[in-house]
PDB file of C-alpha atoms and ligand atoms in Angstrom:
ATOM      1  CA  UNK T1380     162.854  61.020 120.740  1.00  0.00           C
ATOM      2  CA  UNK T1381     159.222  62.068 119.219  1.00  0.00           C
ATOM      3  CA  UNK T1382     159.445  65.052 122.311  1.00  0.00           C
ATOM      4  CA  UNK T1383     162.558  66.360 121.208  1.00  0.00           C
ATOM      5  CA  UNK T1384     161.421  65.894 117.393  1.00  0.00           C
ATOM      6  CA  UNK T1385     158.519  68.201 118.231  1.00  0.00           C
ATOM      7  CA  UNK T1386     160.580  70.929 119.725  1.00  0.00           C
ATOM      8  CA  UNK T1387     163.016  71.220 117.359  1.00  0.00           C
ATOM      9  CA  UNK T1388     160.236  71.433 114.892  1.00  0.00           C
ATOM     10  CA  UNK T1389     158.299  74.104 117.357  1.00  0.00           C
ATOM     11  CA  UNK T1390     161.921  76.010 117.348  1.00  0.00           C
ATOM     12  CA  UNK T1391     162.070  75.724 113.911  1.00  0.00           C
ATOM     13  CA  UNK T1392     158.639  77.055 113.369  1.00  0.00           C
ATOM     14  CA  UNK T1393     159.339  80.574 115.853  1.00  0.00           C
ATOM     15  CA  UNK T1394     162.774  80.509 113.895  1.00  0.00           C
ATOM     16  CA  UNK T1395     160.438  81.334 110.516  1.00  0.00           C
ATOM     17  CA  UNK T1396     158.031  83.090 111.678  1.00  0.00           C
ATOM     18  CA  UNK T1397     160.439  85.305 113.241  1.00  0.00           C
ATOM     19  CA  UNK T1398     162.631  85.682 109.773  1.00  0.00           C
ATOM     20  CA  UNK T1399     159.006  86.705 108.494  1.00  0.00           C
ATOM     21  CA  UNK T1400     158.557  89.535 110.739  1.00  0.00           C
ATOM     22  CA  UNK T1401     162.053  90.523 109.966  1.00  0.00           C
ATOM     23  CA  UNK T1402     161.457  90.392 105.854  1.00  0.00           C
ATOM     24  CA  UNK T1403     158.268  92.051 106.461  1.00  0.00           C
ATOM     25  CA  UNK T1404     159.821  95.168 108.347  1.00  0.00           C
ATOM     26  CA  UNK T1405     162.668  95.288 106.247  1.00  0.00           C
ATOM     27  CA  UNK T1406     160.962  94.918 102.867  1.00  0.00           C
ATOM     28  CA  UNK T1407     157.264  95.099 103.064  1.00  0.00           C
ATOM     29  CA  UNK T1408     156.621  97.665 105.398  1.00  0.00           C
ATOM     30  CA  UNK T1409     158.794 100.361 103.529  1.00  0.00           C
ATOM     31  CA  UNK T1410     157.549  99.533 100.199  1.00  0.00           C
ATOM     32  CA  UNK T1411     154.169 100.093 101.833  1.00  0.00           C
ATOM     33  CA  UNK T1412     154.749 103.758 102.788  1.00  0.00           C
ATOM     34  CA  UNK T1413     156.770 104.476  99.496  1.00  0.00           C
ATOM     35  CA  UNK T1414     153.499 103.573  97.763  1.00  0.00           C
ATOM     36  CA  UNK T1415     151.156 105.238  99.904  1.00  0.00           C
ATOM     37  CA  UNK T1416     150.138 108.147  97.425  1.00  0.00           C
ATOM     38  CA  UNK T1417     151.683 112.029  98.761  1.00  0.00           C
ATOM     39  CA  UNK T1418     148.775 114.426  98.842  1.00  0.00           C
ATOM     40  CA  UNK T1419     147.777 116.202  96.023  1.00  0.00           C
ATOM     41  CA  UNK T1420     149.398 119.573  95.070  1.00  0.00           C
ATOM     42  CA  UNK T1421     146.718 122.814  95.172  1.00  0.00           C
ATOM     43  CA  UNK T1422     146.764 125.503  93.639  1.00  0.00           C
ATOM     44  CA  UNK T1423     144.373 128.312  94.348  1.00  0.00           C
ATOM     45  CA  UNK T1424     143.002 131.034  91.435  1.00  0.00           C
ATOM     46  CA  UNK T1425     141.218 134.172  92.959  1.00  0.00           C
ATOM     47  CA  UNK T1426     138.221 135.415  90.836  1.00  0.00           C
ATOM     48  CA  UNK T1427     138.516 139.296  91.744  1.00  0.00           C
ATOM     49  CA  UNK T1428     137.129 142.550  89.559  1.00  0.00           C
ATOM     50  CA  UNK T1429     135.812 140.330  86.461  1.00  0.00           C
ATOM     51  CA  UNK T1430     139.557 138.707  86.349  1.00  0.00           C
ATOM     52  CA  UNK T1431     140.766 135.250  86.898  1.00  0.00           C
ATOM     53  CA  UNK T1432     143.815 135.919  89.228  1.00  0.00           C
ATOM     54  CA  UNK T1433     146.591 134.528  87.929  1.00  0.00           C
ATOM     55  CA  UNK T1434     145.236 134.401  84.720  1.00  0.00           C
ATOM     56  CA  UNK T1435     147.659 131.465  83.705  1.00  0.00           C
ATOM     57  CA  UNK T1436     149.178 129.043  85.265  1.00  0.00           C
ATOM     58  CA  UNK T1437     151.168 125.896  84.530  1.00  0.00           C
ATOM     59  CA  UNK T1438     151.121 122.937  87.286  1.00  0.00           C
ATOM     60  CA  UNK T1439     152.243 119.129  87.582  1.00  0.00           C
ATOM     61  CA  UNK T1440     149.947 116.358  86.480  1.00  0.00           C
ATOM     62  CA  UNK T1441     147.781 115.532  89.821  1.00  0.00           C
ATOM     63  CA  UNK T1442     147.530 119.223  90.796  1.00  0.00           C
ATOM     64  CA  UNK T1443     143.841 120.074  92.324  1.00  0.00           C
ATOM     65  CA  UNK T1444     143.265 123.943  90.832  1.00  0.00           C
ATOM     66  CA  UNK T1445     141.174 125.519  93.531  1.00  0.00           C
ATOM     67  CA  UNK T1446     139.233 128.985  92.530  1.00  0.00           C
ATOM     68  CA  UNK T1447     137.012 131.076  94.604  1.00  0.00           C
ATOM     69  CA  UNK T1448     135.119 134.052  93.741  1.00  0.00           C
ATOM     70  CA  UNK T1449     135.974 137.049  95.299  1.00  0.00           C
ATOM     71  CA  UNK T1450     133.537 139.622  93.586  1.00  0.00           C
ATOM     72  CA  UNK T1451     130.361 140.191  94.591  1.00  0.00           C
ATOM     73  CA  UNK T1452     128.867 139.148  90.850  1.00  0.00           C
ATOM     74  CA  UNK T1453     128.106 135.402  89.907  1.00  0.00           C
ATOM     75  CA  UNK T1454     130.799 133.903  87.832  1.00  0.00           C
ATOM     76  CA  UNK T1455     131.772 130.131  86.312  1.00  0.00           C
ATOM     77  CA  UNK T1456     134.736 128.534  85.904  1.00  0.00           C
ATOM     78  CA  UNK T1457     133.580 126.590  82.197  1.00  0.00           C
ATOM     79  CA  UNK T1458     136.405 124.915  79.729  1.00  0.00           C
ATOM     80  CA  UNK T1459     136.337 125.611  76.308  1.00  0.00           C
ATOM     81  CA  UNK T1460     136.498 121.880  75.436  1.00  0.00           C
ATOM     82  CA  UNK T1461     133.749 120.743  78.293  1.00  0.00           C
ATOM     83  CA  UNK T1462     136.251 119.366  80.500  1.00  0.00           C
ATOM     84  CA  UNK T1463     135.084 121.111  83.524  1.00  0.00           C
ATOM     85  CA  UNK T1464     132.361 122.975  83.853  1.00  0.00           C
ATOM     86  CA  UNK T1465     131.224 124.918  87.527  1.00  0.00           C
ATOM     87  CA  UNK T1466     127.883 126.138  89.081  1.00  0.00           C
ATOM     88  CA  UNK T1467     127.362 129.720  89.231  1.00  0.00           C
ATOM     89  CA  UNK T1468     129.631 131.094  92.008  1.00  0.00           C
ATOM     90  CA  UNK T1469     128.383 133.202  94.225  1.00  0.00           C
ATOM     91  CA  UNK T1470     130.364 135.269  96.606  1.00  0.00           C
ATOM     92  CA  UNK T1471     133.420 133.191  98.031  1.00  0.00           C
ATOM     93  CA  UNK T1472     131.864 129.885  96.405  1.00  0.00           C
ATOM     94  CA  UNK T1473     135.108 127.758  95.777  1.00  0.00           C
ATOM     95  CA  UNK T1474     135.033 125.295  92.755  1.00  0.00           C
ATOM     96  CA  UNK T1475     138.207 123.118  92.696  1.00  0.00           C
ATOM     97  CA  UNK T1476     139.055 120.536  89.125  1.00  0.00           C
ATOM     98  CA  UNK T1477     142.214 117.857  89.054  1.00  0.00           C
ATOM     99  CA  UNK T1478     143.902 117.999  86.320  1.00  0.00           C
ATOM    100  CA  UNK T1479     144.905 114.145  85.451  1.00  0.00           C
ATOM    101  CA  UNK T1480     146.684 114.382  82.255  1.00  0.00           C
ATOM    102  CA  UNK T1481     149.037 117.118  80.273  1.00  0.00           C
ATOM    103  CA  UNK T1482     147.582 119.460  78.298  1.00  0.00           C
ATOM    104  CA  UNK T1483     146.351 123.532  77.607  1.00  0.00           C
ATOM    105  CA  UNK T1484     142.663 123.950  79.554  1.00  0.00           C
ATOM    106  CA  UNK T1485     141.687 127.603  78.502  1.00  0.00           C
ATOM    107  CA  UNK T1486     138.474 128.432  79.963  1.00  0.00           C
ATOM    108  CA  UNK T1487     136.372 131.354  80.181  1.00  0.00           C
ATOM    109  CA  UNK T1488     133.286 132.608  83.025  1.00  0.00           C
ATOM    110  CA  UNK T1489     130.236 132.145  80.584  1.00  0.00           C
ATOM    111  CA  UNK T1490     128.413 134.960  82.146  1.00  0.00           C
ATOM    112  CA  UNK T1491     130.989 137.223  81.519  1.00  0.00           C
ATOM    113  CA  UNK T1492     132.860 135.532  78.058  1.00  0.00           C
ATOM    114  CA  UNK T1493     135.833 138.385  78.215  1.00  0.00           C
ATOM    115  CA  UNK T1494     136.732 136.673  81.657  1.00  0.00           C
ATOM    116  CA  UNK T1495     139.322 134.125  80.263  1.00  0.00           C
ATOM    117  CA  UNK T1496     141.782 131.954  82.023  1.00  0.00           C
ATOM    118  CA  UNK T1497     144.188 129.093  81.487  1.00  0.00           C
ATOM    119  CA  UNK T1498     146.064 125.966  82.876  1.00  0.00           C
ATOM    120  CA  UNK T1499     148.970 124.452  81.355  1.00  0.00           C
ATOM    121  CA  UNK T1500     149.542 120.617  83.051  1.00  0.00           C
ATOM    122  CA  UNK T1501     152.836 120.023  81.971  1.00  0.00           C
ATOM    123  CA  UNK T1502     155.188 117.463  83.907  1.00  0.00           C
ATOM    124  CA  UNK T1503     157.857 119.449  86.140  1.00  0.00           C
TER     125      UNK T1503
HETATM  126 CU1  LIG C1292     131.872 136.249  85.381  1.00  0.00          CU
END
């Protein structure tokens, strides 16, 4: 009696632990990879002949802006409002920024103040 208690409660015991896998691959697992973040859009902005190249663009929320200098003349990649500020480039020096949030980022190369540029984050 007390033997065949113990395996029905041993069968019932693989029985749940089984239906656990099963909810686990069926629910979990898929939720799991739906969360797992995709990576983050680039976008990449030449610095060429004392131009930012394109000179505006407008990308998703998330989107890393990549720019590399192309010239053979220091230039920054500064926002007007602070946001994001580089190091003097040098030749092919890359300087990349996210851009979290929506908004207008104009920026300029503070070396050379008539190099101006801008990135509208807008949600697509
Ligand atoms: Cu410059």
């Amino acid at each position: 009696m007390s033997y065949r208690f113990s395996c029905n409660t041993t069968r019932l015991l693989r029985g749940c632990v089984a239906l656990g896998l099963v909810f686990c691959a069926v629910f979990v697992m898929p939720a799991n990879f739906a969360a797992a973040a995709p990576p983050a859009p680039t976008v990449e902005v030449n610095i060429a002949k004392f131009a930012f190249s394109p000179q505006e663009i407008t990308v998703a929320p998330g989107t890393k802006v990549i720019w590399t200098n192309r010239d053979d003349t220091p230039h920054t990649v500064t926002s007007n409002d602070k946001s994001f500020a580089s190091k003097g480039l040098d030749t092919d020096d890359k300087f990349e920024h996210t851009f979290a949030s929506e908004g207008d980022f104009s920026y300029i190369c503070t070396l050379h103040p008539f190099m101006t540029g801008v990135v509208h984050v807008r949600k697509q």
